[in-house]
Every structure is written in C-alpha cells, then in structure tokens.
C-alpha cells in the first residue's frame, strides 16, 4: 500500500476488504482457535496480499495468550475529568502489574474502531471503553464499559449514579431558595448525560418548577460553552442559578458570569458535576458532585475477571460543598456532607 509515509494497513482494513469480521481475520492469521471455511480463508488471504498487510510481531509472539497490556479509550484527556480518570486507571493497572495503552477518540466512532483493532492486535487483557462508541475489535478481546453501559451488551459495565447525583446537587440549590435553575448540558442526552439531565428535571418537577426553555445544549468545547452561557446571562430572562452537567462547563460559566460583572454566588449561583481537582481546590471551590474515580478503576479491573458476565456496577457520588452555591466558606471545608435537601 502506498509509498513512503503511507498508513500501515490494519486488521480492520483486511476485514473490510475481505467482507468479514476482524475476528475471522485473526483466526486465519493465528490458525484458530475457531475453524474458517476455505472460501472465506481465501478471501482473507487475498485481502492480506492486496493490502500488503504485515502482522504485528508482538501479536504473533503472544498468539497463545494475553499480554500485560490493557487498553483505555477516552474522548479527550485534555478534558480534566478524563485526564483524572485515565490516571486512576493507569495507577490501578500498574498496581496489578499491567500497563495501560491510551487512545483519544475525539468522539469519532471511526477513530474508536482504529484504536479497538490496534489494541486487539496486541492481545491485551481487555479494553476499557468510556467514549460512548462501541469500537470494532477482535471478538476474543474482553471489554469493560466504564462510565456508561452499552445497550444490549454482554460485557460488564461500571457506571456512576448520575441521576441521583444530579438530583442531589439541584436539591441543594433549591434549599438555598433558588427557583429559576438553568441546566447547561451536552448536545445529546445519552449515556451519563441522560442521567445528569434527568436528575435536574426530576428535582425541578418535585419542587413544582418548570424546566421548559431552561435547558442549554452546547458542545463540550469551552469556547462554545462560554458563548452559549453568555447569551443566556445577557438575556432579559437571566436565571438566578445554573447547574452544569460537568465541572468544566461550570467553571466556564463562572468565568463568563464574572466577565459580565456578575457576582458568584451573589448574582448567580453555580454548581457542577464530576468533582475534578481544579474545581475543588483553591479559595473559591465549586459545589459539585464528587465521583469515586479510584473505586471506578478498581471495579473496572475486577470486571475483567468475568468479561462475559454482563454485570452492571453502579457507584454513588457525594455532594462536595463549595462556595459557589451560596454556602459560607466554613461549610465548604467539609466535602463529605451529602444531605443536600436538608442543607446539612
């Protein structure tokens, strides 16, 4: 294929040209473990010849077993949440004698496919998927879905209780007396976003308050978030509080509000969700839902022992009280308080 600098053909390229799955291509290359029909084998071998595919030497050396590698797919480690999650997974893997391969997908399914196939060729113990996509890979490679559960998948998932966490932090705003609470969310309500938006709706509904016209949908790009929030804060219908479904969105909201001369929380209360270090540290901590990322990593590696169980593990977050909601600084010193509705 191609000349100098051309992309090396992958197992996925071979499978597409042969009109079969990557698993079947792997069976042809490895001589098993499952039989392949002569006609299909001929198609695979012809595709290998046409593409000039060369088998990864490490994959060949490990054809009888698994390596000490695990794969981790995230949308973007520049996002502080996924950066911290990646560090927790890497640390837990190292504790277990495993090395972590990291792939940033940018929310592109095709990129997730490329990483899934490339990782599978290295015969890892498994691949952790956090991105919302289901990457194509060798059927023999175990998957564990992290932070979201793939619908209908037989693979295990380790997720957060996003719905109750969102409800908890919005109830805390309600306890402070806020009644017009806008939700800043992602472009689509799937996976974790569905629960985080749903918890806001439920808390508002329980309080007899409307949500119509009070939802901001925007990409996770900070510039786009700032633009969307600025438009709302400059409108005649400015809310008195904003619940952001991620801490990064919340931090952008605070900076945007201050750039407009608004006081936080005096003129606008702001809360978030994730509990990233940037949001919790410093003299102006964000009120948010802190997620147990270390426990998530432990449970995800435990799930690799039973990759076909389809087990679903749900982890609760905790309310981390800062000052952006209206609480006094001394209340922000304790982040273990979880009784949002009572204001404790």
PDB file of N, CA, C and O in Angstrom, residues 5 24 35 40 53-54 66 69 97 104 119 122 148 169 184 208 214 238 244 265 271 279 287 291 300 311 313 321 342:
ATOM      1  N   UNK A   5       5.662   6.944   4.070  1.00  0.00           N
ATOM      2  CA  UNK A   5       4.740   7.681   4.925  1.00  0.00           C
ATOM      3  C   UNK A   5       3.310   7.192   4.850  1.00  0.00           C
ATOM      4  O   UNK A   5       2.435   7.721   5.514  1.00  0.00           O
ATOM      5  N   UNK A  24     -12.511 -13.150  12.380  1.00  0.00           N
ATOM      6  CA  UNK A  24     -12.227 -14.184  11.372  1.00  0.00           C
ATOM      7  C   UNK A  24     -10.827 -13.990  10.799  1.00  0.00           C
ATOM      8  O   UNK A  24     -10.083 -14.957  10.585  1.00  0.00           O
ATOM      9  N   UNK A  35     -12.360 -22.699  13.459  1.00  0.00           N
ATOM     10  CA  UNK A  35     -12.118 -23.023  12.031  1.00  0.00           C
ATOM     11  C   UNK A  35     -12.714 -21.958  11.117  1.00  0.00           C
ATOM     12  O   UNK A  35     -13.692 -21.292  11.472  1.00  0.00           O
ATOM     13  N   UNK A  40     -13.828 -18.470   2.677  1.00  0.00           N
ATOM     14  CA  UNK A  40     -13.587 -17.253   3.467  1.00  0.00           C
ATOM     15  C   UNK A  40     -12.101 -17.053   3.699  1.00  0.00           C
ATOM     16  O   UNK A  40     -11.588 -15.935   3.617  1.00  0.00           O
ATOM     17  N   UNK A  53      -0.612  -6.371   4.001  1.00  0.00           N
ATOM     18  CA  UNK A  53      -0.709  -6.380   5.464  1.00  0.00           C
ATOM     19  C   UNK A  53       0.380  -7.247   6.070  1.00  0.00           C
ATOM     20  O   UNK A  53       0.644  -8.363   5.621  1.00  0.00           O
ATOM     21  N   UNK A  54       1.033  -6.699   7.089  1.00  0.00           N
ATOM     22  CA  UNK A  54       2.029  -7.460   7.831  1.00  0.00           C
ATOM     23  C   UNK A  54       1.601  -7.555   9.278  1.00  0.00           C
ATOM     24  O   UNK A  54       1.277  -6.550   9.913  1.00  0.00           O
ATOM     25  N   UNK A  66      -2.408 -13.803  26.519  1.00  0.00           N
ATOM     26  CA  UNK A  66      -2.645 -12.374  26.617  1.00  0.00           C
ATOM     27  C   UNK A  66      -1.394 -11.664  27.129  1.00  0.00           C
ATOM     28  O   UNK A  66      -0.606 -12.228  27.890  1.00  0.00           O
ATOM     29  N   UNK A  69      -0.910  -5.908  28.889  1.00  0.00           N
ATOM     30  CA  UNK A  69      -1.424  -4.609  28.494  1.00  0.00           C
ATOM     31  C   UNK A  69      -2.941  -4.542  28.667  1.00  0.00           C
ATOM     32  O   UNK A  69      -3.635  -5.554  28.585  1.00  0.00           O
ATOM     33  N   UNK A  97       0.337  -4.919  37.963  1.00  0.00           N
ATOM     34  CA  UNK A  97       1.370  -5.390  37.051  1.00  0.00           C
ATOM     35  C   UNK A  97       1.008  -5.260  35.591  1.00  0.00           C
ATOM     36  O   UNK A  97       1.560  -5.973  34.746  1.00  0.00           O
ATOM     37  N   UNK A 104      -7.218   8.507  22.501  1.00  0.00           N
ATOM     38  CA  UNK A 104      -8.177   9.618  22.491  1.00  0.00           C
ATOM     39  C   UNK A 104      -8.999   9.554  21.213  1.00  0.00           C
ATOM     40  O   UNK A 104      -8.455   9.684  20.114  1.00  0.00           O
ATOM     41  N   UNK A 119      -5.402  -2.045  19.365  1.00  0.00           N
ATOM     42  CA  UNK A 119      -5.182  -2.605  20.699  1.00  0.00           C
ATOM     43  C   UNK A 119      -5.349  -4.119  20.688  1.00  0.00           C
ATOM     44  O   UNK A 119      -4.585  -4.848  21.319  1.00  0.00           O
ATOM     45  N   UNK A 122      -2.512  -6.384  19.861  1.00  0.00           N
ATOM     46  CA  UNK A 122      -1.501  -6.559  20.908  1.00  0.00           C
ATOM     47  C   UNK A 122      -1.952  -7.550  21.973  1.00  0.00           C
ATOM     48  O   UNK A 122      -1.255  -7.752  22.964  1.00  0.00           O
ATOM     49  N   UNK A 148     -20.354   4.399  31.350  1.00  0.00           N
ATOM     50  CA  UNK A 148     -21.612   4.242  30.626  1.00  0.00           C
ATOM     51  C   UNK A 148     -21.825   2.768  30.346  1.00  0.00           C
ATOM     52  O   UNK A 148     -20.884   1.979  30.355  1.00  0.00           O
ATOM     53  N   UNK A 169     -27.556  17.575  43.856  1.00  0.00           N
ATOM     54  CA  UNK A 169     -26.946  18.899  43.799  1.00  0.00           C
ATOM     55  C   UNK A 169     -27.975  19.974  43.413  1.00  0.00           C
ATOM     56  O   UNK A 169     -27.882  21.117  43.873  1.00  0.00           O
ATOM     57  N   UNK A 184     -27.053  23.470  32.053  1.00  0.00           N
ATOM     58  CA  UNK A 184     -26.134  23.505  30.924  1.00  0.00           C
ATOM     59  C   UNK A 184     -25.715  22.070  30.637  1.00  0.00           C
ATOM     60  O   UNK A 184     -25.071  21.426  31.474  1.00  0.00           O
ATOM     61  N   UNK A 208     -42.192  21.431  41.844  1.00  0.00           N
ATOM     62  CA  UNK A 208     -43.266  22.118  41.148  1.00  0.00           C
ATOM     63  C   UNK A 208     -42.795  23.258  40.276  1.00  0.00           C
ATOM     64  O   UNK A 208     -43.543  24.214  40.036  1.00  0.00           O
ATOM     65  N   UNK A 214     -35.415  26.153  29.806  1.00  0.00           N
ATOM     66  CA  UNK A 214     -34.346  26.391  30.773  1.00  0.00           C
ATOM     67  C   UNK A 214     -33.216  25.373  30.620  1.00  0.00           C
ATOM     68  O   UNK A 214     -32.452  25.117  31.561  1.00  0.00           O
ATOM     69  N   UNK A 238     -32.607  36.200  32.604  1.00  0.00           N
ATOM     70  CA  UNK A 238     -31.426  35.620  33.239  1.00  0.00           C
ATOM     71  C   UNK A 238     -31.827  34.802  34.472  1.00  0.00           C
ATOM     72  O   UNK A 238     -32.613  35.267  35.306  1.00  0.00           O
ATOM     73  N   UNK A 244     -24.536  22.925  35.932  1.00  0.00           N
ATOM     74  CA  UNK A 244     -23.809  22.435  34.768  1.00  0.00           C
ATOM     75  C   UNK A 244     -23.563  20.945  34.927  1.00  0.00           C
ATOM     76  O   UNK A 244     -23.177  20.485  36.011  1.00  0.00           O
ATOM     77  N   UNK A 265     -21.507  33.713  44.369  1.00  0.00           N
ATOM     78  CA  UNK A 265     -22.904  33.343  44.077  1.00  0.00           C
ATOM     79  C   UNK A 265     -23.913  34.471  44.280  1.00  0.00           C
ATOM     80  O   UNK A 265     -25.116  34.217  44.213  1.00  0.00           O
ATOM     81  N   UNK A 271     -23.403  25.354  40.220  1.00  0.00           N
ATOM     82  CA  UNK A 271     -22.956  24.046  40.712  1.00  0.00           C
ATOM     83  C   UNK A 271     -22.590  23.178  39.519  1.00  0.00           C
ATOM     84  O   UNK A 271     -23.030  23.428  38.397  1.00  0.00           O
ATOM     85  N   UNK A 279     -11.738  22.032  40.271  1.00  0.00           N
ATOM     86  CA  UNK A 279     -12.968  22.628  40.783  1.00  0.00           C
ATOM     87  C   UNK A 279     -13.020  22.638  42.304  1.00  0.00           C
ATOM     88  O   UNK A 279     -13.676  23.497  42.901  1.00  0.00           O
ATOM     89  N   UNK A 287     -19.229  23.996  44.250  1.00  0.00           N
ATOM     90  CA  UNK A 287     -20.137  22.987  44.771  1.00  0.00           C
ATOM     91  C   UNK A 287     -20.446  22.016  43.633  1.00  0.00           C
ATOM     92  O   UNK A 287     -20.879  22.438  42.553  1.00  0.00           O
ATOM     93  N   UNK A 291     -17.137  12.295  42.198  1.00  0.00           N
ATOM     94  CA  UNK A 291     -17.259  10.896  41.787  1.00  0.00           C
ATOM     95  C   UNK A 291     -16.046  10.082  42.261  1.00  0.00           C
ATOM     96  O   UNK A 291     -14.916  10.578  42.225  1.00  0.00           O
ATOM     97  N   UNK A 300     -13.451  -1.703  37.682  1.00  0.00           N
ATOM     98  CA  UNK A 300     -13.309  -1.986  36.252  1.00  0.00           C
ATOM     99  C   UNK A 300     -12.309  -3.120  36.026  1.00  0.00           C
ATOM    100  O   UNK A 300     -12.546  -4.031  35.222  1.00  0.00           O
ATOM    101  N   UNK A 311     -22.405  -7.973  34.006  1.00  0.00           N
ATOM    102  CA  UNK A 311     -22.713  -7.356  35.289  1.00  0.00           C
ATOM    103  C   UNK A 311     -22.685  -5.839  35.188  1.00  0.00           C
ATOM    104  O   UNK A 311     -21.875  -5.254  34.464  1.00  0.00           O
ATOM    105  N   UNK A 313     -22.267  -2.515  37.573  1.00  0.00           N
ATOM    106  CA  UNK A 313     -21.884  -1.971  38.875  1.00  0.00           C
ATOM    107  C   UNK A 313     -22.185  -0.481  38.862  1.00  0.00           C
ATOM    108  O   UNK A 313     -21.748   0.236  37.957  1.00  0.00           O
ATOM    109  N   UNK A 321     -19.487  20.309  48.947  1.00  0.00           N
ATOM    110  CA  UNK A 321     -19.981  21.670  49.131  1.00  0.00           C
ATOM    111  C   UNK A 321     -18.847  22.683  49.020  1.00  0.00           C
ATOM    112  O   UNK A 321     -17.865  22.617  49.752  1.00  0.00           O
ATOM    113  N   UNK A 342     -31.646  18.759  53.093  1.00  0.00           N
ATOM    114  CA  UNK A 342     -31.753  19.323  54.437  1.00  0.00           C
ATOM    115  C   UNK A 342     -30.815  20.485  54.647  1.00  0.00           C
ATOM    116  O   UNK A 342     -30.916  21.206  55.623  1.00  0.00           O
TER     117      UNK A 342
END
